[in-house]
Each structure stands twice: as C-alpha cells, then as structure tokens.
XYZ file of C-alpha atoms in Angstrom:
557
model
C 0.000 0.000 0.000
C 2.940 2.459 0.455
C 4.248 2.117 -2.577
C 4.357 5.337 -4.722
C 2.639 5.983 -8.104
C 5.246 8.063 -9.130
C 8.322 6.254 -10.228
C 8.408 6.983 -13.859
C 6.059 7.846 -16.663
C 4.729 4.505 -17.934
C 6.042 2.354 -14.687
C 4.566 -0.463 -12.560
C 4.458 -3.938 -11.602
C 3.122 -6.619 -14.105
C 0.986 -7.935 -12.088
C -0.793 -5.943 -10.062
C -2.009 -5.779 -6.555
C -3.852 -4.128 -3.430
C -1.288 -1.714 -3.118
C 0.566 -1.322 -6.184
C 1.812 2.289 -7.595
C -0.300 3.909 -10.138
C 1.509 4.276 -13.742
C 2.868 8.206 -14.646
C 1.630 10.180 -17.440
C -1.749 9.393 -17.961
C -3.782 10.330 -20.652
C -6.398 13.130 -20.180
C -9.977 11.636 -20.448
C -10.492 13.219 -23.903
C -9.892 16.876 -25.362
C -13.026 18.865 -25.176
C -14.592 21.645 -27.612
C -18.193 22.589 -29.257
C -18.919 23.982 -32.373
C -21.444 25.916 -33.604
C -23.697 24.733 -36.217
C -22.104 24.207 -39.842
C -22.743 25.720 -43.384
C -25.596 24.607 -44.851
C -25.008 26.296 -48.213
C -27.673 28.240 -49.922
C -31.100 27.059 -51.012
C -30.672 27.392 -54.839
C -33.516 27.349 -57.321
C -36.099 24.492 -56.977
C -35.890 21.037 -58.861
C -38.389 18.483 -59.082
C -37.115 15.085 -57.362
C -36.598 13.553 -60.521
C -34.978 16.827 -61.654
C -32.638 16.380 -59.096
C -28.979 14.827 -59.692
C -27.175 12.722 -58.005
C -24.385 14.738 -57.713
C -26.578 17.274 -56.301
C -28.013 14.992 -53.808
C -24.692 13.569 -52.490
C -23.844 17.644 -52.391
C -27.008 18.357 -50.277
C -26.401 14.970 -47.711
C -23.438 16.553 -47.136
C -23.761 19.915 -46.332
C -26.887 18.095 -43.848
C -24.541 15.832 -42.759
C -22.053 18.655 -42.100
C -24.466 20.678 -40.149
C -25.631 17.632 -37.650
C -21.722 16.774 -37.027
C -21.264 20.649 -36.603
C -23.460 20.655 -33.972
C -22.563 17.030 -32.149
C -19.158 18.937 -32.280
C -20.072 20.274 -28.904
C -19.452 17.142 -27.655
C -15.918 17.385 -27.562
C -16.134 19.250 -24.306
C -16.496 15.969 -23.075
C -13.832 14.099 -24.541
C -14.371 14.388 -28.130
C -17.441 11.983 -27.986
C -19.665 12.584 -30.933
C -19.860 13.704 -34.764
C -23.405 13.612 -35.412
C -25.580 10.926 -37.468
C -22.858 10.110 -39.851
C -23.425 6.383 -40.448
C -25.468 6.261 -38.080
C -25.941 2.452 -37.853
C -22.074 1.658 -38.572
C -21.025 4.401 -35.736
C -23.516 3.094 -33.161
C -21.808 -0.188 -34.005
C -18.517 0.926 -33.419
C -19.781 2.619 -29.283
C -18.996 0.334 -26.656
C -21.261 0.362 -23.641
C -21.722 -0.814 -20.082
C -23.748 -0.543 -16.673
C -23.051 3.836 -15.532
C -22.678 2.140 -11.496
C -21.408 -0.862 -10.062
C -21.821 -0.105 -6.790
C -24.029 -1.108 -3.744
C -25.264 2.205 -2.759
C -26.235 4.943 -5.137
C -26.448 8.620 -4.757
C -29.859 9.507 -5.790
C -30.206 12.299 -8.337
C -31.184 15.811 -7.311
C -34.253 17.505 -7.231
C -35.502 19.707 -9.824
C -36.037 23.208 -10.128
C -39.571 25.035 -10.280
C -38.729 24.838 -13.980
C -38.467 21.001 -14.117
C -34.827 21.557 -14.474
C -32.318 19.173 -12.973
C -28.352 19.462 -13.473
C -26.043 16.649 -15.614
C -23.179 15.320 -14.601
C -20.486 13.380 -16.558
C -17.971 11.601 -15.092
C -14.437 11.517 -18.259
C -12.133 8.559 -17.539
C -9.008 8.506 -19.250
C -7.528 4.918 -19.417
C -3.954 3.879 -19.374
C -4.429 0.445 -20.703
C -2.167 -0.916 -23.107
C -4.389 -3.314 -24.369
C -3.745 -2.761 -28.189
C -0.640 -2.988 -29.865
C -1.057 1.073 -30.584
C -1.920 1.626 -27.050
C 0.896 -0.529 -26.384
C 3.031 1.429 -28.679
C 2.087 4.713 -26.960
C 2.111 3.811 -23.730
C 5.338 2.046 -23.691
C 6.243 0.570 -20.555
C 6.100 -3.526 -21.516
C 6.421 -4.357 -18.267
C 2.340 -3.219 -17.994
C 0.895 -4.781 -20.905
C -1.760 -6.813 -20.144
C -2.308 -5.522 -16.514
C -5.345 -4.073 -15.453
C -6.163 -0.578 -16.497
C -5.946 2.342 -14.475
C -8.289 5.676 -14.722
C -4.836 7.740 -14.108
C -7.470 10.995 -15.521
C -11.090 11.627 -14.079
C -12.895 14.436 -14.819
C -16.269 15.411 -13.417
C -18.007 17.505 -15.814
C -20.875 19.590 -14.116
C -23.369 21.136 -16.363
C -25.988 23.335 -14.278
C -29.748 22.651 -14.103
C -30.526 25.966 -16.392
C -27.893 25.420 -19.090
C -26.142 28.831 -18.070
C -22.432 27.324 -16.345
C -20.147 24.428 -16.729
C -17.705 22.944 -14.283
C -15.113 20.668 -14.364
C -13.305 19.249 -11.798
C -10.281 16.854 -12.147
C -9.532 14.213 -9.300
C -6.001 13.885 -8.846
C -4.733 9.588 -9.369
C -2.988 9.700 -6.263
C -5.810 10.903 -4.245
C -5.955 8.245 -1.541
C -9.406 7.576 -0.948
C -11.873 3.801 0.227
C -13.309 2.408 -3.148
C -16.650 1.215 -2.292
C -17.890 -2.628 -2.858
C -18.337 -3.331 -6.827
C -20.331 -5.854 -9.237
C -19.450 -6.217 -12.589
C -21.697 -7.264 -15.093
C -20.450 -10.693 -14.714
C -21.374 -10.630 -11.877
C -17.898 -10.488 -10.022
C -17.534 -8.972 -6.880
C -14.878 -6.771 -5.671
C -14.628 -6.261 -2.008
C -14.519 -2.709 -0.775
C -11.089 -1.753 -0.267
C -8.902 -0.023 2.731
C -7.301 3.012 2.041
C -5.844 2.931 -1.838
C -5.389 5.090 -4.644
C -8.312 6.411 -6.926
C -6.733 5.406 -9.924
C -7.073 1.438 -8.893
C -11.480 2.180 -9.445
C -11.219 1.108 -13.023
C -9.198 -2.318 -12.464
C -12.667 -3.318 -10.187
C -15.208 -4.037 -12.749
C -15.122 -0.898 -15.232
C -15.804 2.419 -15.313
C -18.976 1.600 -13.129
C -16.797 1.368 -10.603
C -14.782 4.641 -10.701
C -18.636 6.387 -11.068
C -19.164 4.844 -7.698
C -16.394 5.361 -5.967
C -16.731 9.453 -7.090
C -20.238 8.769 -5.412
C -18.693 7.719 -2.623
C -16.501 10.410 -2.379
C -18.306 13.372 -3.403
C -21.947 12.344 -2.875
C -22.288 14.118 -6.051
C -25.304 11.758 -8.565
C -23.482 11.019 -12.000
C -26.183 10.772 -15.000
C -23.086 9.483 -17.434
C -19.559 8.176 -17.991
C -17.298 8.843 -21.340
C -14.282 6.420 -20.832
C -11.055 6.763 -24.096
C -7.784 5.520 -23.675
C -4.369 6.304 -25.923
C -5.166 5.679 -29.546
C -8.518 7.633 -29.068
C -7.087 10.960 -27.801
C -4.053 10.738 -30.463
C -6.471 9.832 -33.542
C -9.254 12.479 -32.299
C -6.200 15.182 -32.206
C -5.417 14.361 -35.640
C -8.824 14.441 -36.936
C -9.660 17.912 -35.210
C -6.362 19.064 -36.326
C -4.833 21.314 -33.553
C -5.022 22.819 -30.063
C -2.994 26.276 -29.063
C -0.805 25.647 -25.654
C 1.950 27.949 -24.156
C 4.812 26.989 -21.920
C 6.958 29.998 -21.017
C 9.985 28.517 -21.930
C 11.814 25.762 -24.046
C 10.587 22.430 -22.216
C 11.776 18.822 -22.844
C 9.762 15.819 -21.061
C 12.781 13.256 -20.819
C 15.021 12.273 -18.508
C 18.419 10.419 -18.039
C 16.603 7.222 -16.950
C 14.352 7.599 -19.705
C 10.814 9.091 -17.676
C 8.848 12.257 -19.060
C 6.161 11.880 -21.808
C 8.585 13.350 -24.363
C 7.396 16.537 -25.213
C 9.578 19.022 -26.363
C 7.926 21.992 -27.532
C 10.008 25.979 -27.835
C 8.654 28.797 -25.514
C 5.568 30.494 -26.516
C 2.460 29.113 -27.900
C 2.760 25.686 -30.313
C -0.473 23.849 -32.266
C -0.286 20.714 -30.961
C -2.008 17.253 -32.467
C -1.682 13.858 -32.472
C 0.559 12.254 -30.433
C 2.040 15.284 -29.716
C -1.202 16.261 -28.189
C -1.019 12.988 -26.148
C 2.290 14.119 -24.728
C 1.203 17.121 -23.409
C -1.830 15.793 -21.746
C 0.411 13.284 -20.075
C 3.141 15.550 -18.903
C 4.351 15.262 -15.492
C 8.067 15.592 -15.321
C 8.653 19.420 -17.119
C 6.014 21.401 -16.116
C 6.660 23.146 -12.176
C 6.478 21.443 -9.468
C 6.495 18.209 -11.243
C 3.365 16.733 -10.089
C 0.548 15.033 -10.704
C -1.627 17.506 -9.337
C 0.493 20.166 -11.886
C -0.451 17.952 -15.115
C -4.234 18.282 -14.777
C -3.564 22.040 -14.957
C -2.245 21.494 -18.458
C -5.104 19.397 -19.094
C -7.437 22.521 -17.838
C -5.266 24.823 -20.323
C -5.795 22.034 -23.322
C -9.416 21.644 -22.890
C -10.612 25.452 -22.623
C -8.429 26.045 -25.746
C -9.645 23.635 -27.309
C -13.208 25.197 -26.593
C -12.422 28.579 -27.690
C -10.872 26.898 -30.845
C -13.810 25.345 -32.137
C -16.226 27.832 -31.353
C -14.422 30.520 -33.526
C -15.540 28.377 -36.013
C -12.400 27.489 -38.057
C -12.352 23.955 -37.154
C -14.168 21.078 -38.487
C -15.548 22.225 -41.381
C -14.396 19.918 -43.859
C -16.740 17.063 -44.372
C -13.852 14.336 -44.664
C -12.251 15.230 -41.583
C -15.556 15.122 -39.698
C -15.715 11.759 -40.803
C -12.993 11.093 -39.827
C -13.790 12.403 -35.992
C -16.847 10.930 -36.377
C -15.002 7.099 -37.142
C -12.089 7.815 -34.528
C -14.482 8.907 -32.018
C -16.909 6.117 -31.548
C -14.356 3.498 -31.770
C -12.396 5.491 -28.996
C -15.114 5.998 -26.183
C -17.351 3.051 -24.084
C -19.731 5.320 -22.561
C -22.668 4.356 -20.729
C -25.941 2.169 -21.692
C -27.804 5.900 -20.671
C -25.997 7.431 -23.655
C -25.512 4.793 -26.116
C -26.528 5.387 -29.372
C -25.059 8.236 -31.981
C -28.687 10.039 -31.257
C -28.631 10.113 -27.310
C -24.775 11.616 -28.026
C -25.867 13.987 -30.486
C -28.854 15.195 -27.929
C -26.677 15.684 -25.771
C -24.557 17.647 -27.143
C -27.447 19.940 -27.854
C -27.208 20.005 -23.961
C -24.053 21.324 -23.708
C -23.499 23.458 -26.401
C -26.204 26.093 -24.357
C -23.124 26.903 -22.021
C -21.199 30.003 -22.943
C -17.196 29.755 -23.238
C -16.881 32.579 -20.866
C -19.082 30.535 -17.811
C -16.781 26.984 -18.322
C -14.436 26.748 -15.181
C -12.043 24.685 -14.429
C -10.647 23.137 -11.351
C -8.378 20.866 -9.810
C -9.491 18.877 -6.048
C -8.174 21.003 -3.091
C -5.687 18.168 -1.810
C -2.764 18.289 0.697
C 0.522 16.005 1.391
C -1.273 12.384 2.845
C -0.375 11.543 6.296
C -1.237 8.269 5.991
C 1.315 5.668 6.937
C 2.694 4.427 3.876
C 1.084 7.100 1.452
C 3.286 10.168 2.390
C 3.801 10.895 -1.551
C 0.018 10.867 -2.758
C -2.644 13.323 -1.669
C -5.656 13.576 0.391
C -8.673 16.039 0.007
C -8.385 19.022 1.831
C -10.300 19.386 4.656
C -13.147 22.255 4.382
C -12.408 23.169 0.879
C -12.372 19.615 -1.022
C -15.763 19.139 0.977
C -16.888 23.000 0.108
C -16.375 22.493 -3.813
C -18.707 19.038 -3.552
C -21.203 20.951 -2.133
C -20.863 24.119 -4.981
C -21.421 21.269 -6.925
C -24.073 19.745 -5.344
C -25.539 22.414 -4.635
C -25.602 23.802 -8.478
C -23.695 26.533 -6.968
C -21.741 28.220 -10.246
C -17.770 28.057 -9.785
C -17.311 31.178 -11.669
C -19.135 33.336 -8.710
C -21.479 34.505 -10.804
C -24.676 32.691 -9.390
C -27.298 34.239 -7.175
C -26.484 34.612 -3.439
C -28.318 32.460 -1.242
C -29.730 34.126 1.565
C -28.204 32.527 4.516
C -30.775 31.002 7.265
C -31.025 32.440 10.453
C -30.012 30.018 13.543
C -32.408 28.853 15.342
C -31.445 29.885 19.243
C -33.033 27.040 21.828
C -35.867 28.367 24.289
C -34.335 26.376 27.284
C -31.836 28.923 29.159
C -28.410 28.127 29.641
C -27.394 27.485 33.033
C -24.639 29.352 34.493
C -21.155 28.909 33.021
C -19.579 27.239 36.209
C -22.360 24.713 36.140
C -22.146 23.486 33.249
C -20.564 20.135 32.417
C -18.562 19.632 29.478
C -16.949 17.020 28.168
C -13.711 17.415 25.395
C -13.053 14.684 22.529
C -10.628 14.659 20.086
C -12.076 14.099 16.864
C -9.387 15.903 14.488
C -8.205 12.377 13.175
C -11.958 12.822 10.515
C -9.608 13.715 7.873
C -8.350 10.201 7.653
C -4.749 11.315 9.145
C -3.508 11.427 12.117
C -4.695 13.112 14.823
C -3.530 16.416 16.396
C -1.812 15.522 19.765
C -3.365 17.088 22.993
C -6.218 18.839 20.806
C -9.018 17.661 23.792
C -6.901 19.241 26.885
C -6.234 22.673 24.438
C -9.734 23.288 24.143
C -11.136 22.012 27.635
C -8.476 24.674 28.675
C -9.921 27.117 26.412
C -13.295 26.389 28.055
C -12.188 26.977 31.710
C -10.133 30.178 31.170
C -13.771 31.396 29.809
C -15.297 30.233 32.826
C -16.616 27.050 32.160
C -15.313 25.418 35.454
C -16.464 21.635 34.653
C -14.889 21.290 31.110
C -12.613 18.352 31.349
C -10.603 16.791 28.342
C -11.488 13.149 27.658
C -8.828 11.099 26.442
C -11.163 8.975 23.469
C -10.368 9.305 19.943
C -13.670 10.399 18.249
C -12.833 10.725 14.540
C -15.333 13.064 12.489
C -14.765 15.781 10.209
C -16.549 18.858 11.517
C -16.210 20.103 14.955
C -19.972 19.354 16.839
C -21.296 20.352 20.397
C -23.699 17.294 21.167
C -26.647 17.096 23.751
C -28.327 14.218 24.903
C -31.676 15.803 26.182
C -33.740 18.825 25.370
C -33.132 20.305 28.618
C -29.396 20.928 27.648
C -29.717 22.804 24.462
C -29.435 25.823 25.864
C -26.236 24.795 27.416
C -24.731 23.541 24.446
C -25.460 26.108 22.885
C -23.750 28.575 25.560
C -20.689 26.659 24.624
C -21.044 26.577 20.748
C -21.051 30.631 21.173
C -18.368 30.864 23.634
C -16.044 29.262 21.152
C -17.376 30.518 18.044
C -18.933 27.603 16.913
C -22.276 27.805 14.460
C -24.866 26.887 16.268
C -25.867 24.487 13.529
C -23.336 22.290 14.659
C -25.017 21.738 18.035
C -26.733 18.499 17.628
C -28.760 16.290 19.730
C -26.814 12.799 20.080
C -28.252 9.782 22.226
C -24.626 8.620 22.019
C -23.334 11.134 24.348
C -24.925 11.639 28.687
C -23.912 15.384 28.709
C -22.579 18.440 26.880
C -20.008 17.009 24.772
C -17.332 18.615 22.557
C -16.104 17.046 19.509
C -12.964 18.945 18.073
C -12.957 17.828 13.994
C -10.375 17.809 11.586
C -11.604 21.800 10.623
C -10.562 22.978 13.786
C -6.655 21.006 13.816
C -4.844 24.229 15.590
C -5.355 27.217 17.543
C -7.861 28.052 19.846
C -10.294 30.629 17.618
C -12.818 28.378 15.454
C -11.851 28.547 11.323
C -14.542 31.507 9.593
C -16.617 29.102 7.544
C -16.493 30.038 3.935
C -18.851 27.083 3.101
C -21.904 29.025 2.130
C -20.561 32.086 0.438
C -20.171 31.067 -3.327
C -16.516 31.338 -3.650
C -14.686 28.904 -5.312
C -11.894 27.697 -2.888
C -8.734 29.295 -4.204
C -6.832 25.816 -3.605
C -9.044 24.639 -6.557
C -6.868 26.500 -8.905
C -9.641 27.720 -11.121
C -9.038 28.114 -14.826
C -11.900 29.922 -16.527
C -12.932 29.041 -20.229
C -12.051 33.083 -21.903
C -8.938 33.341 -20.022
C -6.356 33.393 -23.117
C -3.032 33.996 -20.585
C -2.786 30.945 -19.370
C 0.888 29.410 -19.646
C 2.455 26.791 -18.310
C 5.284 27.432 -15.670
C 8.414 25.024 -17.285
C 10.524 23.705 -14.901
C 14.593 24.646 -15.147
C 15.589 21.132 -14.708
C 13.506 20.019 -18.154
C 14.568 23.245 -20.390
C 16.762 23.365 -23.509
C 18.815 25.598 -25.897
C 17.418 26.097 -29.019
C-alpha cells in the first residue's frame, strides 16, 4: 500500500495488486470543444425530385450531414465523444457500452427546479491500458501490458440545471481515498477496499466502478460516464487538427533514466495534435512542481483552448475530416448504456453546447501532502475546501461566482436557558483524526483549557479518539440545548453544529479535523459562493494561461 505511483512515466508492476503504484503520465480523459452549427449552403432554385442529380443529392447529404456533425461537435467538451448521425448504424456499431454504477449504494439524483430543471453530470475517464498494440506502442512501458487498467485521468463535468455554467473538476490519481464494494456485469464482486489510490477504481469491474467510488466520495449523482484511452485521444487530435498551448519557456519531457512523456515543444504558444497532443496531456516531469496535481492544470489549459478553438468556427468544417472524428471517435469511447446510441450523443450535445465559453471553469481537487502511513507521496482532500467544492457542486452553486447569493438562514437559538457557566458540564473529545490522518496531539486538553479560562469550570478533556470531520457540540436531552449552545457561542462555533446525540450523557465537545490548531474556530467560507482558491480555477475566456516550465527540463534552441 505504500508504494508510490510516481516512479516513472509509464512504470509499474506486471501484475498488479492491493497496493501497487499507479503508472505516470496518464492520458487526459479526452480533449473537449463545441462547435457551432455548420454551413448549410444556400437554397438554390427548386428542382423536381426527378430533376434532381445525383451529384446534387450527395452535395445536399453533405452539407446536412455537415451541419448535424457541426453541432454534435459540442461534444468534444467531453472528450471528443460525438460527430453527429454520420453512419449512423455503422457508428452506433462501433460505441462500446456498459452498466453507468457498479456499486451497492447509489447517490440519488437531485431535485428539480420550479422549472423542471435538474443538473447533468459526466464523469471523463481517461484509461492507461495498453491493451492494443497502438496503445501498447504509446504507452510504452512492456512491463504493464496486459495488466489491469488504471483511470490515471477523471474528470467530473458539471453542467448546471438551467444550461447557463459548466464545471469541471479533475480528481487527482494519487488521491488516496476507500473504493466502495463493486459488481461487474459478470457478476464479479470486488470487495470494498482499505485506504488505496483512486486510480485502482477502473481495475474493479469498469468504469462503473470509478462512477461509484466518485459517489462515494463526493456524494455528487453522476447521470453518465465517457471512458477513451491512448489511440482515441491521439487519432481524435489528428482528426480535429490542432489545439494552441503555451509553456513559457523551451521544455523537454525526458530524462536520463528515460521518464517524461517526451514533449519538447520551444517557448511560446505551439499547435499541438496527435501524439504530440497525447504528450502534453500526459506531462508530469517538465512542467513546475512536477506533479501530478500540476499535469491536470495542463489538461485545464488544453481543454478550454480547445473550446475557444472550435467555437471561432475554423475547425471542423471539412466534411472528410468530420468523418474522420466521427469514425475515430466512436471506436475510442465506451460510454454508458444511458448514452448509447449516436442520437442520445448527439442530444446531448445539444445540452451542452447552451453553455457560454466565458461561464466553463475549471478546477483541480483542493488536496494536501497524505499523512497516511505508507502514502506520504500521494494526496488527500483538503479538509473544508475539497468538501466546500462538492457541495458548490451539489448544490448547483456556479464556480465562476457569478450565481445568485443564497440568503443565509437564520439560527435557530433554543428556548431552554443556559445554566450558568460554572455549572455546566462539558466534556472534550478529540475528533481531528476525521480527515483520515492522524490526529492532532493534545487537541481535547487545548480546548477544555480554552473552556475553563472562559469560565466554564467543569470542562474536562477526555482522552477517546472520536474521529469526524466537523467540529460538533452534542446534547443528549432537550433540557441541555441551551447549554450547548452557551458553549457553541463561547467558542465561536455555528450553532448548527449543536446536535442532539443519544450517544453522548452530557454536553459534549467534539474537536474535527476543521478545527486542527489554535484556539479561535476557522470563519466558515462554506456558504458564500466562492470557489476555494486551492481549486486552482481556470476559466474558459482566459487566453493567458501558460504553463510554468521547470529549469531542470529546459533546452537551448
């Protein structure tokens, strides 16, 4: 379990296990853009049917042809997924589908808005598999052929309930995290899992399983999946035939031991394609710090070109090459049964080509360093503001700060008085281990001592380990609200956190992981639609963005 995922781009054992590292440079889940709809070409003068010519026919099909793949286009937002009705039958042939969630419990879907609105949400897997002698030949690493994929890039794609915003946020594939119990369509089992890294989800059944372990981790409903691997993000490149990135200085992904994707692209802005488009989605080693966290940044700066690219409408409008899309991209993706046809692909992209460029935003996790034993080089969510940006999400809350304020409701104060300070007993657990790391030493005595110097003679630390996230003041019986409540105030605790609890026989404080130092409780930011700046948001119209080239992976012209 303590391995680390990070030895090497395209490193790992050949036969895998509970614990083993993740592979490096993954591949993003796809390379996103929309179009608006295509030429249709003027009427002309009438002609009878018989009148009309073949030539002229084959003309008209495709210019109509042109304008349904024009639209589908919009699909590429989502990991260049659809190109309309061309053959419709041979295309739907070429999808490959399976169950959207393999796991036991299911997050159900939200409720919709007084206009019947409900939001969509699409969970991108990219796949590492080298399952194919091209995947093979792009993934490298022989060592890993035949092993069991890994999602190394996951994507939620959030798409609000009125059409208006779109957000994205990428997972790191060292996030430690539980995967929850799975059942492929086999009807194989996988047992849920300790703690283990989230790239390991697509090894336990399918992509099923990474939707529920996101579930799990997010309580976030996902309607969809979109799953590509190598050879679909290098021959979708190709066929769309470009994508504007900048790297502020000469950068080579190689080193002496032979790691790094092998980019090598001069300072300033390059069109990349193909494989080279691969190579920067995979990056690790050249672009500052030299993370994984760092590469879905460049994935962020990919994907919202890529958006802006299309939409100016000089992509895609040659018939052949949207054929050619069209062909690459359905034998690329396995998508969901919800979404399995060329026409549920196509109406969806009608979906998501309402969203402006300008309200798509980007974001990465909020993670820190794991303190978990064994997993000291992977990352953990950040406590407060991994758990704020679910609930944005959740909550249909825009990450661009541009939604409607919420009008914040009042707290409801108890009618039973508190009794007098020195009265009062309270007891102090230490609950800052919620996080899943370890917990802060002496954290119960601190704040029982915090209690007494406010006059709260009976607070007493209690040396139990209660684990939870949030910091709670718990009652056991109406007739101590008021108390509790005394003590929420007195340490600048909400008073929603005061909860009754049959689990406790007096006023009981639980210090959580969001209260880890100090003795003044943390503002909450949770309900004031800000984006947590440790999301790193990258918004759709911003043209600056540049990667930051680490000196170490820089050459001389």
């Amino acid at each position: 379990m303590g391995q680390s995922s990070t030895r090497g781009e395209g490193t790992r054992p050949r036969v895998p296990g509970p614990g083993r590292p993740g592979r490096d440079d993954g591949l993003s889940a796809g390379s996103p853009g929309t179009d608006r709809p295509g030429p249709g070409g003027p009427a002309g003068g009438r002609r009878s049917h018989k009148q009309q010519t073949p030539r002229r026919r084959a003309r008209r099909g495709k210019r109509r042809i042109l304008r349904w793949v024009a639209g589908a286009a919009a699909l590429l937002i989502i990991g260049t997924a659809g190109a309309g009705y061309l053959y419709y039958r041979h295309l739907n042939g070429n999808l490959q589908k399976s169950a959207l969630n393999l796991g036991a419990h299911q997050v159900p879907k939200p409720t919709a808005n007084a206009a019947g609105q409900t939001p969509l949400n699409i969970l991108l897997i990219g796949s590492d598999a080298r399952d194919s002698k091209e995947n093979q030949k792009l993934g490298g690493a022989k060592s890993t052929f035949g092993g069991l994929p890994l999602a190394d890039v996951q994507m939620l794609l959030h798409v609000s309930a009125d059409r208006s915003n779109m957000s994205v946020i990428s997972l790191p594939r060292d996030t430690v995290l539980k995967i929850p119990k799975c059942t492929d369509e086999n009807g194989k089992t996988y047992a849920a899992t300790g703690w283990t890294l989230a790239n390991e989800s697509l090894g336990r059944g399918g992509p099923g399983c990474t939707v529920a372990t996101w579930e799990s981790l997010t309580g976030i409903h996902i309607d969809h999946f979109m799953k590509i691997d190598f050879s679909g993000v290098v021959s979708m490149a190709d066929a769309i035939g470009g994508v504007p990135v900048c790297v502020d200085a000469n950068v080579y992904s190689h080193t002496r031991d032979g790691h790094g994707s092998g980019l090598k692209l001069k300072k300033g802005t390059t069109s990349v394609k193909g494989q080279q488009a691969l190579q920067w989605l995979r990056t690790r080693y050249g672009f500052w710090p030299d993370t994984d966290v760092v590469r879905t940044k460049a994935q962020h700066e990919y994907m919202n070109s890529m958006v802006r690219q299309l939409r100016k409408g000089t992509k895609l409008t040659d018939p052949g090459k949207l054929m050619d899309l069209a062909e690459s991209a359905t034998r690329a993706l396995k998508v969901d049964n919800g979404i399995g046809t060329v026409k549920k692909l196509y109406d969806l992209a009608g979906e998501l080509q309402k969203v402006p460029t300008s309200r798509i935003t980007m974001t990465t996790m909020p993670n820190v360093n794991s303190v978990r034993p064994g997993f000291e080089e992977k990352v953990d969510p950040k406590a407060g503001d991994a758990d704020k940006l679910f609930a944005m999400v959740r909550d249909d809350t825009p990450l661009d700060g541009k939604g409607a304020k919420k009008k914040k409701p009042a707290e409801k104060v108890s009618d039973d008085p508190a009794a007098p300070k020195g009265d009062i007993g309270i007891t102090v657990r230490n609950g800052t281990a919620g996080d899943g790391g370890l917990p802060s030493k002496g954290r119960a005595g601190e704040i029982a001592t915090l209690l007494t110097g406010q006059g709260f003679a009976r607070a007493a630390a209690d040396q139990t380990l209660d684990p939870q996230k949030n910091t709670e003041v718990l009652f056991p019986s109406a007739d101590l609200e008021g108390d509790a409540q005394a003590v929420a105030k007195a340490m600048g605790v909400p008073l929603k956190s005061v909860k009754k609890s049959t689990q406790v026989t007096g006023v009981t404080v639980v210090v959580g992981s969001d209260w880890r130092t100090g003795t003044v409780f943390p503002k909450s930011t949770a309900d004031d639609g800000k984006t947590p700046d440790s999301a790193n948001a990258l918004h759709g119209d911003d043209e600056s963005a540049c990667m930051n080239v680490d000196k170490a992976y820089t050459w001389t012209a």
